[in-house]
Short mmCIF file of C-alpha atoms in Angstrom, two decimals:
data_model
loop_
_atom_site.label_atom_id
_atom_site.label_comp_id
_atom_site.label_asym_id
_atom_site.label_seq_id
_atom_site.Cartn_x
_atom_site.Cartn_y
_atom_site.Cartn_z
CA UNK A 1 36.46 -14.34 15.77
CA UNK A 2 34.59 -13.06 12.68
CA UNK A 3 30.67 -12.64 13.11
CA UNK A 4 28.28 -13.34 10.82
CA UNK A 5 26.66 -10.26 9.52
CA UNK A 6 24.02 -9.30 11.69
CA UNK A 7 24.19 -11.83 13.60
CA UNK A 8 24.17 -10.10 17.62
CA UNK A 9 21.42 -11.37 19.32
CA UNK A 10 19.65 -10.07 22.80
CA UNK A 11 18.72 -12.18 25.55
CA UNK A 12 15.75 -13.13 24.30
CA UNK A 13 17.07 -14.72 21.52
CA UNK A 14 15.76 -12.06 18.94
CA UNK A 15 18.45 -9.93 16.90
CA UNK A 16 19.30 -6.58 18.66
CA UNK A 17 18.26 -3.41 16.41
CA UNK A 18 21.52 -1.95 16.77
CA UNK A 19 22.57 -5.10 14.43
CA UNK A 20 23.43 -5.02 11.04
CA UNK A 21 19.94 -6.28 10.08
CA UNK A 22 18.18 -4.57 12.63
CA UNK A 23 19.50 -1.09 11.53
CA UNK A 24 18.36 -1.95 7.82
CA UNK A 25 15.16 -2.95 8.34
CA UNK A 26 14.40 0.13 10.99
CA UNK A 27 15.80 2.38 7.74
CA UNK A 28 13.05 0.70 5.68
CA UNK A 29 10.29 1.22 8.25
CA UNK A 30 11.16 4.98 8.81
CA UNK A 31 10.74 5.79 5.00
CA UNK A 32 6.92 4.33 5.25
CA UNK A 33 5.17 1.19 6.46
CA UNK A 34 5.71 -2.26 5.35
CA UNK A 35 4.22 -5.27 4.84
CA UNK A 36 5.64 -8.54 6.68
CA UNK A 37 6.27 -9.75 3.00
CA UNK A 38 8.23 -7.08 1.28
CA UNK A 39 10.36 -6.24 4.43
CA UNK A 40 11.32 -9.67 4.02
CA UNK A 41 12.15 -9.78 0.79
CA UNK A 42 14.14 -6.57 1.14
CA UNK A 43 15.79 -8.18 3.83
CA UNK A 44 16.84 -11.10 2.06
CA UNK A 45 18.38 -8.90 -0.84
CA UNK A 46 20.49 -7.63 0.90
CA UNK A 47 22.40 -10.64 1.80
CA UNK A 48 20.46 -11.88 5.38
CA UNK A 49 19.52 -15.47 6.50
CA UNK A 50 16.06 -16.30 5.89
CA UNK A 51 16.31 -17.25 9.58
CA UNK A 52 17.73 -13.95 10.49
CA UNK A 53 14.93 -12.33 8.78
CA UNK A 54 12.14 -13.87 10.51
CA UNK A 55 13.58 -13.84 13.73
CA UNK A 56 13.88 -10.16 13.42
CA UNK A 57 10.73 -9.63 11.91
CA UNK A 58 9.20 -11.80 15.11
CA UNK A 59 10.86 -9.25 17.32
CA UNK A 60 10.03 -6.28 15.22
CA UNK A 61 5.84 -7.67 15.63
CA UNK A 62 6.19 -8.14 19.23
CA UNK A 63 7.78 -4.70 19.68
CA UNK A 64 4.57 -2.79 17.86
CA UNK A 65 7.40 -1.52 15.03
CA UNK A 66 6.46 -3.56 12.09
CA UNK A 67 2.35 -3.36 11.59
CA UNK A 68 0.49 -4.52 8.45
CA UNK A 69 -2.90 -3.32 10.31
CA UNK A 70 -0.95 0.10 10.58
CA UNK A 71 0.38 -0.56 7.28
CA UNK A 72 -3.18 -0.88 5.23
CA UNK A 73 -4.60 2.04 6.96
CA UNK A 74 -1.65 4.23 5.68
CA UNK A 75 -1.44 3.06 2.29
CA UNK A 76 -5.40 3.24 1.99
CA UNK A 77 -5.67 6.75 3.29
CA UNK A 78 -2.64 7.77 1.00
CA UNK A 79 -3.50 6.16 -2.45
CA UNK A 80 -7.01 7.71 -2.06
CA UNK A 81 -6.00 10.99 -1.53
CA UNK A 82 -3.25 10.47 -4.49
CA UNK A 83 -6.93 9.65 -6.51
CA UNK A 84 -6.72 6.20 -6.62
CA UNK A 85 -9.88 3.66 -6.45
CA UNK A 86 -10.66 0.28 -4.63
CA UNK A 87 -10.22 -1.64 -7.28
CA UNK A 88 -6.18 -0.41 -7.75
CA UNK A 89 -5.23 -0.13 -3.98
CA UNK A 90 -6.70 -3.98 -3.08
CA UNK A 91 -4.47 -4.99 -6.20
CA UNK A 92 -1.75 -3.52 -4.83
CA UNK A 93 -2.03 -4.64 -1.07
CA UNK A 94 -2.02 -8.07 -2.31
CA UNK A 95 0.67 -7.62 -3.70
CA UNK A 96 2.46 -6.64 -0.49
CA UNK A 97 1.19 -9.71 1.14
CA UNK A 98 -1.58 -8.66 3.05
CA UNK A 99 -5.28 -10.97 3.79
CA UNK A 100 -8.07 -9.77 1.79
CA UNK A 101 -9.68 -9.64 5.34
CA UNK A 102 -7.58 -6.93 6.10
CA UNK A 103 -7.74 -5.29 2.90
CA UNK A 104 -11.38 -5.10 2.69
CA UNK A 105 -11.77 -3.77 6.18
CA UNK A 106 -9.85 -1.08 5.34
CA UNK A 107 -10.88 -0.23 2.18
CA UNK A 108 -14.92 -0.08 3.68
CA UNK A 109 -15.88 3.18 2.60
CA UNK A 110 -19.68 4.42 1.01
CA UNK A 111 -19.75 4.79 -2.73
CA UNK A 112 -20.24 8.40 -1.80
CA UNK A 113 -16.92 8.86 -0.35
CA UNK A 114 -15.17 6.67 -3.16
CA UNK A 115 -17.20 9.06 -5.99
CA UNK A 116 -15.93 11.94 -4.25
CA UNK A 117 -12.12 10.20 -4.70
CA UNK A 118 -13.39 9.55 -8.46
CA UNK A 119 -15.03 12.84 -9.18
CA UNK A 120 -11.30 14.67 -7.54
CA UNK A 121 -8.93 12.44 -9.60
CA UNK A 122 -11.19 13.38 -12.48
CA UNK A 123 -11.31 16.90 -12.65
CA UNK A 124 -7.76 16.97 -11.56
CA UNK A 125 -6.69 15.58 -15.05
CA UNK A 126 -9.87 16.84 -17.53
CA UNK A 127 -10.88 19.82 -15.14
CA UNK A 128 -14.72 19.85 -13.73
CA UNK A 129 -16.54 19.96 -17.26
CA UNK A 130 -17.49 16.53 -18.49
CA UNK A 131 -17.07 15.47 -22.11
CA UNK A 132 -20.13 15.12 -24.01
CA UNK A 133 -18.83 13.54 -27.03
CA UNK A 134 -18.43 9.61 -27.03
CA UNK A 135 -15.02 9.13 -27.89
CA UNK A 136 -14.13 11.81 -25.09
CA UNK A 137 -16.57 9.42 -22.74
CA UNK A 138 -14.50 6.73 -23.07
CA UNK A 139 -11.39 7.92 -22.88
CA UNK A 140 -12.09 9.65 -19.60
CA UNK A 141 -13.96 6.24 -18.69
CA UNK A 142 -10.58 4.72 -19.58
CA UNK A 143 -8.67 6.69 -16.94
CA UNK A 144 -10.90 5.91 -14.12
CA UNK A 145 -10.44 2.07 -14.91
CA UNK A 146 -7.05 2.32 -14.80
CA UNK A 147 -7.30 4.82 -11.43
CA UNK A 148 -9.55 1.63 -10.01
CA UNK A 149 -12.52 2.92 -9.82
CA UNK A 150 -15.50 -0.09 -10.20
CA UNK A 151 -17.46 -0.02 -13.60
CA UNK A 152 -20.49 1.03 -11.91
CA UNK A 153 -19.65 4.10 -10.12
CA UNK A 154 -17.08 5.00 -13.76
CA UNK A 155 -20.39 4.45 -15.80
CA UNK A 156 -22.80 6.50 -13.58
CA UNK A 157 -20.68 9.34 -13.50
CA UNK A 158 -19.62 9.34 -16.94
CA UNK A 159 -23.36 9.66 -18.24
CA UNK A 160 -24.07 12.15 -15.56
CA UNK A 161 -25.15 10.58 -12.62
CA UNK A 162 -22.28 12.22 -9.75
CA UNK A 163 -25.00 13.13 -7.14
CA UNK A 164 -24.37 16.61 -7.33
#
């Protein structure tokens, strides 16, 4: 008798990990955290039932294995230290399907700690002299936007104001 892919299931009624699906979705989560959401849709693109999907995903919430507490905390800690601001990572964690609750707990940091992000990505790019022409303003001002950075802390650094 054929089987349907991925179909095994344990006693519990949850799909084994040593299933089709279960062996794809434990691929995705040792490359890096997921969200509930995009594991799910990754799942389903590859050709598994929507009810195999959540099933497994269920199981893989129960087990501790699929986190989207562990998952902001990660993807915080590493889009900061890539030089990226509040404003960019919350964008992009709702767009992985996670609450704003969560986000925002997780992206709680003083505006000391986020300059310090801003200041790095900064003189990364433009090194640590700051432009004193307008046009050069602006364009640096433009980067920072785009990085994520809020207006505020972009315009106090820009005309000088970096607490150092």
């Amino acid at each position: 008798a054929a089987r349907k892919r991925g179909s095994r299931r344990t006693d519990r009624g949850g799909l084994t990990l040593d299933s089709d699906i279960g062996r794809a979705a434990l691929r995705l989560l040792t490359g890096r955290e997921h969200s509930r959401r995009e594991l799910h849709r990754k799942l389903v693109a590859r050709g598994f039932s929507e009810d195999e999907v959540e099933h497994l995903l269920d199981d893989l919430s129960d087990r501790g294995l699929l986190s989207e507490e562990r998952m902001a905390e990660t993807y915080v800690a590493e889009r900061a230290r890539k030089g990226f601001g509040p404003v960019r990572i919350r964008h992009e964690l709702r767009q992985r399907g996670l609450s704003d609750g969560l986000i925002a707990s997780h992206l709680e940091r003083s505006t000391q700690e986020w300059l310090e992000v801003m200041v790095a990505a900064h003189d990364k790019k433009y090194g640590p002299a700051r432009a004193a022409e307008a046009t050069e303003r602006a364009k640096r001002a433009r980067f920072l936007e785009y990085r994520g950075f809020p207006a505020d802390l972009i315009a106090g650094f820009i005309h000088g104001d970096d607490g150092s």
